[in-house]
mmCIF file of C-alpha atoms in Angstrom:
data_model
loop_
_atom_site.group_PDB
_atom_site.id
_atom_site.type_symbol
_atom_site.label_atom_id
_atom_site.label_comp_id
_atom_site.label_asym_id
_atom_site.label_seq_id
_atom_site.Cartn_x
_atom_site.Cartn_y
_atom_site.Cartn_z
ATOM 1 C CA UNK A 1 -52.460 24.718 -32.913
ATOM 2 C CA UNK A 2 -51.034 26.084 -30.041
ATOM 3 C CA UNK A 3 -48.703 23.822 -28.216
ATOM 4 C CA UNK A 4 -48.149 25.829 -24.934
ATOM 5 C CA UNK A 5 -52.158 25.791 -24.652
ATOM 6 C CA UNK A 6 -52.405 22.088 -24.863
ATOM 7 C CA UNK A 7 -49.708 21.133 -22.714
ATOM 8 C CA UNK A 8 -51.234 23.431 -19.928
ATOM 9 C CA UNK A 9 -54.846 21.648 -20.447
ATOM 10 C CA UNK A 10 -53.212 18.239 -20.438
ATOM 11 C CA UNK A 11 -51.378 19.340 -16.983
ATOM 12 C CA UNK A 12 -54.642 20.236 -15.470
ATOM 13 C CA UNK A 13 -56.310 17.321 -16.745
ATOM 14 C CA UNK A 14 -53.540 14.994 -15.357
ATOM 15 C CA UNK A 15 -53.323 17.090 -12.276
ATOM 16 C CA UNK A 16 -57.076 15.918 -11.688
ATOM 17 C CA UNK A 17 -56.708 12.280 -11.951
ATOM 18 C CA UNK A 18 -56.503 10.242 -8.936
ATOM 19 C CA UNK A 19 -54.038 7.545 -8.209
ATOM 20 C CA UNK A 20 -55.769 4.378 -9.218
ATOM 21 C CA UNK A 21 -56.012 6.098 -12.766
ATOM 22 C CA UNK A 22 -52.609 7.063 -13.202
ATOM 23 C CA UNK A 23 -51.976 3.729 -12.991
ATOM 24 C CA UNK A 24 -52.882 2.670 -15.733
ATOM 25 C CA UNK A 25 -52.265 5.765 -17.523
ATOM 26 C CA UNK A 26 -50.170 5.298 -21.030
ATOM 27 C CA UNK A 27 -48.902 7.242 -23.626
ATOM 28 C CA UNK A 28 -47.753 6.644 -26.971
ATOM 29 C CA UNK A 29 -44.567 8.170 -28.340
ATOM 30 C CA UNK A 30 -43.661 8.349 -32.409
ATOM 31 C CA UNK A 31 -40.793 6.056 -31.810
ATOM 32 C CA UNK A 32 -42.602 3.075 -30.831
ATOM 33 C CA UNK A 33 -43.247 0.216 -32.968
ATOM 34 C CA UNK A 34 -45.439 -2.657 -33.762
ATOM 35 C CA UNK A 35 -42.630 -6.131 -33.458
ATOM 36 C CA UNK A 36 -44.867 -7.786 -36.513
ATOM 37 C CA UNK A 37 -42.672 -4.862 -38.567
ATOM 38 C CA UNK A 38 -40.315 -6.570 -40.053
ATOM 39 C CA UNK A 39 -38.500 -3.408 -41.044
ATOM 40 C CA UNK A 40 -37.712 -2.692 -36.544
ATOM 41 C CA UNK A 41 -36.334 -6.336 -35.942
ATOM 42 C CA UNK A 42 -32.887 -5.401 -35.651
ATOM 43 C CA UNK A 43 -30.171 -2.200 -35.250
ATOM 44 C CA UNK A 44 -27.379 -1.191 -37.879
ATOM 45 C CA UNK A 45 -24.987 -3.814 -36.698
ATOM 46 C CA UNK A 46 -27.888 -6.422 -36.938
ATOM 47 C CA UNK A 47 -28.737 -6.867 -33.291
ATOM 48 C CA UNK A 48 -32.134 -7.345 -32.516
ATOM 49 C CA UNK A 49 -34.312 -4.542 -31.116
ATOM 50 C CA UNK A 50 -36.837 -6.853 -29.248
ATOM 51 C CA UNK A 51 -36.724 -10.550 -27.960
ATOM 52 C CA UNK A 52 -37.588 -12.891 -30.796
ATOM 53 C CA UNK A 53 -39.161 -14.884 -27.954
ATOM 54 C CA UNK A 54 -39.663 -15.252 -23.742
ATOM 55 C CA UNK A 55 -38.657 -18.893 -23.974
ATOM 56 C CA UNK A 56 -35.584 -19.149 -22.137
ATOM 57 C CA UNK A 57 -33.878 -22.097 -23.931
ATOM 58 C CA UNK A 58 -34.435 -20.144 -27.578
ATOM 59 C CA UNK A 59 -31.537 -18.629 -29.180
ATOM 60 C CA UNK A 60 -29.061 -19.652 -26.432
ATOM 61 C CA UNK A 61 -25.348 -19.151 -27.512
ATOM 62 C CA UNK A 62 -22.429 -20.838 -26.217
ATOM 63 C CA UNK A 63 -19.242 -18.893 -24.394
ATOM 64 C CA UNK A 64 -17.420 -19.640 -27.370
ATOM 65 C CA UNK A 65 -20.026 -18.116 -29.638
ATOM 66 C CA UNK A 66 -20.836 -14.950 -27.675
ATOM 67 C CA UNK A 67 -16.827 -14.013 -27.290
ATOM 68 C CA UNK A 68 -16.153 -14.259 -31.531
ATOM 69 C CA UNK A 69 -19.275 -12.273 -32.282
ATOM 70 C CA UNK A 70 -17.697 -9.273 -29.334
ATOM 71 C CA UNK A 71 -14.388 -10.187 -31.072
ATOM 72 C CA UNK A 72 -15.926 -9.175 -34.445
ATOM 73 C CA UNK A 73 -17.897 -5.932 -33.484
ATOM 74 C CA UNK A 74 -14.231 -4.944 -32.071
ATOM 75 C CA UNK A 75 -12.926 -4.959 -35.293
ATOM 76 C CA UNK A 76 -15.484 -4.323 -37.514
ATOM 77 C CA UNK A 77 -17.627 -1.328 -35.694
ATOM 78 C CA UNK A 78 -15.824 1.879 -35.458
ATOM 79 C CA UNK A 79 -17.381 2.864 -32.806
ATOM 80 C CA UNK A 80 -16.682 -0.098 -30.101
ATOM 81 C CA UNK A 81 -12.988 0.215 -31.573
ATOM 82 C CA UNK A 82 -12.743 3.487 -31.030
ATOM 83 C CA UNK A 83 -14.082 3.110 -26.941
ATOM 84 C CA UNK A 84 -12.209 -0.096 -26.675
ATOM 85 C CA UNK A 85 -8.376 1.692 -27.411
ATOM 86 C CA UNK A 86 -10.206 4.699 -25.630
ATOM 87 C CA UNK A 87 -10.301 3.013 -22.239
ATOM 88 C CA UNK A 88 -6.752 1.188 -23.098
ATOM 89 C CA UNK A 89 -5.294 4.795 -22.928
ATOM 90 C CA UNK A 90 -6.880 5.913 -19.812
ATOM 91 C CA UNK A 91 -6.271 2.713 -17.606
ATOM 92 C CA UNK A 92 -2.276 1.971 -19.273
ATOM 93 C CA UNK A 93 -1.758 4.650 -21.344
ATOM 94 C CA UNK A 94 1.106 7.171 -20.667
ATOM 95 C CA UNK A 95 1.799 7.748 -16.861
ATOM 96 C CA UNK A 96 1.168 3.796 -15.934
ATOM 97 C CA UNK A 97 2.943 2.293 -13.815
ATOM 98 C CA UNK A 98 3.013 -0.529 -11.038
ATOM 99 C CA UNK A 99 5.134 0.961 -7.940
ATOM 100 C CA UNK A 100 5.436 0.273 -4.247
ATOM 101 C CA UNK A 101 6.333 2.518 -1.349
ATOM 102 C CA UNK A 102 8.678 -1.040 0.147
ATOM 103 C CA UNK A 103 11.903 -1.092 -2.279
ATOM 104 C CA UNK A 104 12.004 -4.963 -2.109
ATOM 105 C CA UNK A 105 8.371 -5.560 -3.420
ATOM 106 C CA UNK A 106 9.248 -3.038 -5.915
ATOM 107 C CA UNK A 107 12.397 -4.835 -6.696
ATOM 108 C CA UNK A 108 10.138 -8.222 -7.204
ATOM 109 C CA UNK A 109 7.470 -5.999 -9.270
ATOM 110 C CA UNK A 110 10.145 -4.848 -12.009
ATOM 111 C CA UNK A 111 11.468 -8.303 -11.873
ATOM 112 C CA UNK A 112 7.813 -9.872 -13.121
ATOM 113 C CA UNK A 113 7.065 -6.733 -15.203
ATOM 114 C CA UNK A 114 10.360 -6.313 -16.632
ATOM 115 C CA UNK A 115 11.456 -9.747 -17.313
ATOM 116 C CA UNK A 116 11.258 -10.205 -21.410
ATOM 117 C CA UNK A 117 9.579 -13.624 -20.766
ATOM 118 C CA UNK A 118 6.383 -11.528 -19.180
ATOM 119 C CA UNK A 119 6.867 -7.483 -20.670
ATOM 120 C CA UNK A 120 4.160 -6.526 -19.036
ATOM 121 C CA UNK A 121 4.903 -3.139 -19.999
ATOM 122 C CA UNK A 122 4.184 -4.203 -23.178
ATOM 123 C CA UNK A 123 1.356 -6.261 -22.892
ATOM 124 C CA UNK A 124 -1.024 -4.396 -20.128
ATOM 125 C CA UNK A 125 -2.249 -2.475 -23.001
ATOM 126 C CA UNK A 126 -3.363 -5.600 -24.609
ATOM 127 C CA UNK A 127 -4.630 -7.313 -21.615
ATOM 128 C CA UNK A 128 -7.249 -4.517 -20.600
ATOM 129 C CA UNK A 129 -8.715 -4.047 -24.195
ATOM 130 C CA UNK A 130 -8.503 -8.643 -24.449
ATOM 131 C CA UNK A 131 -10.866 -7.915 -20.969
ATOM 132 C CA UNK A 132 -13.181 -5.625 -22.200
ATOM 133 C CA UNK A 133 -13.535 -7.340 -25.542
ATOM 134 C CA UNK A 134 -14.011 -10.810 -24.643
ATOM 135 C CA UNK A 135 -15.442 -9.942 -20.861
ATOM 136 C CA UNK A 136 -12.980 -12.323 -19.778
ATOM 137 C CA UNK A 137 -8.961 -12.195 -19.502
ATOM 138 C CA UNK A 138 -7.005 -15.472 -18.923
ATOM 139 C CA UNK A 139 -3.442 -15.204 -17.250
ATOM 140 C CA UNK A 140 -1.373 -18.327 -16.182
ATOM 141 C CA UNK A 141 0.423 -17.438 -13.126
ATOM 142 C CA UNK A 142 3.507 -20.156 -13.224
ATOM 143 C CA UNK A 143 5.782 -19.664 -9.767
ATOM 144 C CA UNK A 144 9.331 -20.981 -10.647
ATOM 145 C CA UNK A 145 9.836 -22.704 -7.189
ATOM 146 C CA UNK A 146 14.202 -22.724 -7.795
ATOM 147 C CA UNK A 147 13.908 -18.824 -7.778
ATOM 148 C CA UNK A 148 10.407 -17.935 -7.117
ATOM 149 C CA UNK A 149 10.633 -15.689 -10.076
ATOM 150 C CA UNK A 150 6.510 -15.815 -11.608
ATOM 151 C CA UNK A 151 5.614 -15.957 -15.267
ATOM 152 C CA UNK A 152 2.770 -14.905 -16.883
ATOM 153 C CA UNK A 153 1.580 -16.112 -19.632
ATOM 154 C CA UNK A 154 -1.818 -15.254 -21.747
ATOM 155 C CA UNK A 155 -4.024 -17.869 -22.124
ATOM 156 C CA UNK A 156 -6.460 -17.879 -25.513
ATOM 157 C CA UNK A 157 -10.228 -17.796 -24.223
ATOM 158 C CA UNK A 158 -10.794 -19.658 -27.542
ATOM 159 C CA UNK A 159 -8.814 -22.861 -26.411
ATOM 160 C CA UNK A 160 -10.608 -23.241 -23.394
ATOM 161 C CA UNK A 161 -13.797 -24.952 -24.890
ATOM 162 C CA UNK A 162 -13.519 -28.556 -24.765
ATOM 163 C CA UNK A 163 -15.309 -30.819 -21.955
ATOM 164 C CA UNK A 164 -16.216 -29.428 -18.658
ATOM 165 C CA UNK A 165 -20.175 -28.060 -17.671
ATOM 166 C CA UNK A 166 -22.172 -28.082 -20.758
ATOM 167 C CA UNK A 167 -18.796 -28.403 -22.673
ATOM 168 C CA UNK A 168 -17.654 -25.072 -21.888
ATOM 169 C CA UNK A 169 -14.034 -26.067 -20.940
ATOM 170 C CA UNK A 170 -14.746 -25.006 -17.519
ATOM 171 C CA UNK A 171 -14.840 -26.933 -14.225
ATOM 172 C CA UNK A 172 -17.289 -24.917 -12.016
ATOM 173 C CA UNK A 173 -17.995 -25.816 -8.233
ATOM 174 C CA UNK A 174 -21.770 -27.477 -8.195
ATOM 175 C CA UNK A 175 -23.520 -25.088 -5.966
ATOM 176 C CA UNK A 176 -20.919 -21.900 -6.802
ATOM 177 C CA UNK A 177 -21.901 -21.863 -10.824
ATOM 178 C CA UNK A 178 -19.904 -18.318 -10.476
ATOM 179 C CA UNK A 179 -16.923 -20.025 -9.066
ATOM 180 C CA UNK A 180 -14.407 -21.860 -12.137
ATOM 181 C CA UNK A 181 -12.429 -24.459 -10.368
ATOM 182 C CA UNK A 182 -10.365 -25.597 -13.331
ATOM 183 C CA UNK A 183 -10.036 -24.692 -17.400
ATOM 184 C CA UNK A 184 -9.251 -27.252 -19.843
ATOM 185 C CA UNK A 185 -6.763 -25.679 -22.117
ATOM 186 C CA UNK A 186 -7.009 -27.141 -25.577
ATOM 187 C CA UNK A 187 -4.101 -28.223 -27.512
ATOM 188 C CA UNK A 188 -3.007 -26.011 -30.873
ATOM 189 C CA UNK A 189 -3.800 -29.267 -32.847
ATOM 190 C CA UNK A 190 -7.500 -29.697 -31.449
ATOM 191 C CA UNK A 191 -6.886 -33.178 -30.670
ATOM 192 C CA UNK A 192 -10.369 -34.195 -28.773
ATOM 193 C CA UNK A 193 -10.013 -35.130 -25.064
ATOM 194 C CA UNK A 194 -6.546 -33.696 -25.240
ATOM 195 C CA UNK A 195 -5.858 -30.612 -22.701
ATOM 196 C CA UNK A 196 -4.259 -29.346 -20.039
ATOM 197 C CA UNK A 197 -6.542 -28.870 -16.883
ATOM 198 C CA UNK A 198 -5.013 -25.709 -14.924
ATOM 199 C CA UNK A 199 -6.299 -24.629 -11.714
ATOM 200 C CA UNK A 200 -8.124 -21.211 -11.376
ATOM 201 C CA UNK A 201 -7.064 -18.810 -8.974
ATOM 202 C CA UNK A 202 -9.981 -20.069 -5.983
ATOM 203 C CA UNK A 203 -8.303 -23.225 -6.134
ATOM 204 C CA UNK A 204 -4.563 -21.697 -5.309
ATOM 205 C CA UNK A 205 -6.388 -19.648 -2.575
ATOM 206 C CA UNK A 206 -8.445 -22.677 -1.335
ATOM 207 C CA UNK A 207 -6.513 -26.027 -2.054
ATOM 208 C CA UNK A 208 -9.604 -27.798 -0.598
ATOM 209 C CA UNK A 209 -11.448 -26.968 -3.374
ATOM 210 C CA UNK A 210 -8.916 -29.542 -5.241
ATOM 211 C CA UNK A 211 -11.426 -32.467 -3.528
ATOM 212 C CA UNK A 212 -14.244 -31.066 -5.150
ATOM 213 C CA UNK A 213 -12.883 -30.513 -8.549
ATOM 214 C CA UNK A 214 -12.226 -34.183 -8.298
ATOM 215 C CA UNK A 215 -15.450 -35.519 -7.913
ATOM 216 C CA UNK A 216 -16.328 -34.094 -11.582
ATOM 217 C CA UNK A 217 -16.556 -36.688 -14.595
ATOM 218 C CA UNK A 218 -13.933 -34.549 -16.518
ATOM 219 C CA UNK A 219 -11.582 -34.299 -14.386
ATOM 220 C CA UNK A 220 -7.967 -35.427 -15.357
ATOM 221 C CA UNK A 221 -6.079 -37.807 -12.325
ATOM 222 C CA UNK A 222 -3.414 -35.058 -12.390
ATOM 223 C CA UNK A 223 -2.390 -33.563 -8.653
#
């Protein structure tokens, strides 16, 4: 059979056809695939290939869920590993470094970097590959008022699952669902109903949005 001959014919043929055919013109390639094949429903790490189903409210996962099954292809496929410490190099790797042109906001940054109660040094590394994991990264910003010194501290995304919207440990704004008000921190023994409610970082920029927060059923009489 020769190829070159065919393709040419098919170009010609193709070439002819008007615009309401091409329309509904379709090929079929060798890598497509019937879904009633059982053997096609899912990839080597078990994923599926195609939607089980187009209802919506099928196979939803919570927050919770979704972040320990991206916590377990981290350290389980060789491959997201291997891209996850990749991009940890290139954004903090060797040659990082927080600096500023004004020698007193540099003298604040290697005050919060430095300090052994943040080592940030130490920990950017392990912030950007928590963010890219997880999609999320949760830092507690606590402002010491006596010396206005600023600790960071890392905050689980695990712990923050317990009341909330749809029990997601997060307080969102009702017509911003994009915009977390407050996070209910779990306590290490699980106690239910027992947290910490800290403020995300719209409601330090907008302490109005405190008013709001408080109109929500979960919210703890705190400020």
């Amino acid at each position: 059979m020769d190829i070159e001959k065919t393709v040419l014919q098919l170009k010609e043929v193709v070439e002819k056809l008007s615009d309401d055919e091409l329309s509904v013109l379709q090929f079929s390639v060798p890598w497509q695939f019937q879904p009633e094949y059982s053997d096609y429903k899912t990839d080597a790490d078990g994923f599926p290939l195609y939607p089980s189903s187009t209802d919506k409210e099928e196979d939803q996962f919570t927050r919770r869920q979704l972040q320990d099954e991206c916590w377990n292809k981290f350290h389980r496929n060789p491959q997201i590993n291997t891209s996850v410490r990749g991009l940890q190099g290139r954004i903090t790797g060797r040659g990082f470094e927080t600096t500023s042109e004004n020698r007193d906001v540099q003298e604040v940054i290697d005050e919060i970097e430095l300090d052994p109660r943040n080592r940030l040094y130490n920990f950017w590394p392990k912030y950007v590959g928590r963010s890219n994991v997880e999609g999320e990264l949760f830092l507690c910003l606590t402002c010491h008022w006596r010396t206005g010194f600023v600790e960071v501290d890392f905050i689980d995304p695990a712990t923050i699952n317990e009341g909330g919207d749809d029990d997601t440990g997060v307080i969102f704004h009702p017509d911003k669902t994009t915009m977390p008000l407050f996070y209910n921190i779990s306590k290490k023994d699980n106690s239910k109903d027992d947290y910490d409610q800290i403020p995300s970082i719209f409601v330090a920029r907008y302490p109005e949005l405190l008013k709001i927060a408080q109109q929500h059923d979960n919210f703890k009489v705190k400020y």
